[in-house]
Amino acid sequence: MPVGALQLEAGGYLPEVVLGYETWGTLNADASNAVLIEHALTGSTHVARGASDEDGWWDDLVGPGATIDTERYFVVAANMVGGCYGSTGPASPAPDGSPWGSRFPFVTIRDSVRAEARLADALGIRRWHAVLGGSMGGARALEWAATFPERTARCAVMACGAASTAEQIAFAQAQVAAIRLDPHFAGGDYYGGPAPEAGLGIARRIAHINYRSEPELEYRFGRSAQAEEQPFGGITPSARGRYAVESYLDYQAEKLVSRFDANSYILLTEALVSHDISRGRGSLEQSLGGLEETEFFIAAVDSDRLYFPEQSRQLAEALPGSVKVHTIETPLGHDGFLTDVHQLHDDLTQAFFPHA
Ligand SMILES: CC(=O)SCCNC(=O)CCNC(=O)[C@H](O)C(C)(C)COP(=O)(O)OP(=O)(O)OC[C@H]1O[C@@H](n2cnc3c(N)ncnc32)[C@H](O)[C@@H]1OP(=O)(O)O
Ligand SMILES: N[C@@H](CCO)C(=O)O
């Protein structure tokens, strides 16, 4: 969906922005049943099975008869500005016809939300019944409530705090550096040549370790050798075989490299680094304390070592009224907001999606 030109928060300008999106269900006559779902860093618009039978990343939450019942709600998922799942991003053609590449401007979470508001206008949605997301999707959902409180009746923020922390920024920096230092990166203008796959793969490895937990990795892999490999062997370190956990990380890296653009990865990572709900709005309490029009649902993953539950508690405390932090209990870590979201079914149903 074309949403026009965007003057960006940090000063850049995009003359024509297209947002990739998917929908499920039917918008009702007074457009009161619309739900926006915001994807995380490398997520796509494919939240749930729909027209295509391909698995979605939140099938447990969205679908016919699910927590967000697509027979009752009209669900929309939009790709972030700068992403590589249908929205204008660095691989898209600039006005001169060549890919934007290194010229693509810095985009913030707030910029994307402003573009998404235009998508809502075009779809005839004045006010969302609810906006939900986890991780970067949670940052986007929270930004919706802060930027457009009158358009956000309910807001669910999972596995995300009010601002990116020093440690989150630090991990992001290491990932971005890995991509930029790949000889194929070419300053971001690699389209038409080999892509910086090694750098993107390293970035994913760093990220993925943080998306899981130490006990999970220990339990699943321990010191086991990958099948038919000998991790303790080979006269030089580079000649040795892999531990199973190394093979697992290699696989996660390959999987991401096969579906994601490195420039988009940098862009979205930097957008998440910019996440700070208070920027330009005063203190945290000044930024969030007045959001009386919106009902909030905050959730954390108990074993999350990237977006700590304490950060969700601080966010909840800054919101008006008494907002509970719901807990997803899993040894898995941050990815629990994807793998174990079904645990929120009862609480979310009661809070936001009561069955008639
Ligand atoms: C079009 C799109 O795909 S859009 C993307 C949508 N996805 C998202 O938005 C989130 C991105 N996805 C993710 O982060 C993850 O895939 C999750 C969190 C959803 C899934 O996590 P889990 O179900 O716990 O899977 P996990 O991370 O353990 O990985 C399992 C994979 O590792 C592989 N694996 C396990 N052990 C090893 C090993 N020793 N060596 C190599 N591979 C291994 C498995 O075979 C499995 O492969 P598969 O994914 O092809 O089935
Ligand atoms: N595994 C998720 C986690 C990000 O928070 C992703 O890749 O988007």
JSON list of C-alpha atoms and ligand atoms in Angstrom, two decimals, residues 40-43 135 204 211 334-335 337-338, ligand 2:
[
{"chain": "A", "resi": 40, "resn": "ALA", "atom": "CA", "xyz": [9.78, -8.32, 15.83]},
{"chain": "A", "resi": 41, "resn": "LEU", "atom": "CA", "xyz": [13.21, -7.61, 14.34]},
{"chain": "A", "resi": 42, "resn": "THR", "atom": "CA", "xyz": [13.31, -10.27, 11.64]},
{"chain": "A", "resi": 43, "resn": "GLY", "atom": "CA", "xyz": [9.63, -11.08, 11.54]},
{"chain": "A", "resi": 135, "resn": "SER", "atom": "CA", "xyz": [10.33, -7.33, 21.27]},
{"chain": "A", "resi": 204, "resn": "ARG", "atom": "CA", "xyz": [22.38, -13.58, 13.71]},
{"chain": "A", "resi": 211, "resn": "TYR", "atom": "CA", "xyz": [17.26, -14.92, 22.15]},
{"chain": "A", "resi": 334, "resn": "HIS", "atom": "CA", "xyz": [13.54, -14.06, 24.90]},
{"chain": "A", "resi": 335, "resn": "ASP", "atom": "CA", "xyz": [12.12, -16.17, 22.03]},
{"chain": "A", "resi": 337, "resn": "PHE", "atom": "CA", "xyz": [7.24, -14.51, 23.33]},
{"chain": "A", "resi": 338, "resn": "LEU", "atom": "CA", "xyz": [7.08, -16.44, 20.02]},
{"chain": "B", "resi": 2, "resn": "LIG", "atom": "N1", "xyz": [13.66, -14.40, 17.04]},
{"chain": "B", "resi": 2, "resn": "LIG", "atom": "C1", "xyz": [13.02, -13.12, 16.95]},
{"chain": "B", "resi": 2, "resn": "LIG", "atom": "C2", "xyz": [13.41, -12.36, 18.14]},
{"chain": "B", "resi": 2, "resn": "LIG", "atom": "C3", "xyz": [13.62, -10.89, 18.02]},
{"chain": "B", "resi": 2, "resn": "LIG", "atom": "O1", "xyz": [13.16, -10.28, 19.14]},
{"chain": "B", "resi": 2, "resn": "LIG", "atom": "C4", "xyz": [13.32, -12.48, 15.62]},
{"chain": "B", "resi": 2, "resn": "LIG", "atom": "O2", "xyz": [14.21, -12.95, 14.94]},
{"chain": "B", "resi": 2, "resn": "LIG", "atom": "O3", "xyz": [12.63, -11.56, 15.24]}
]
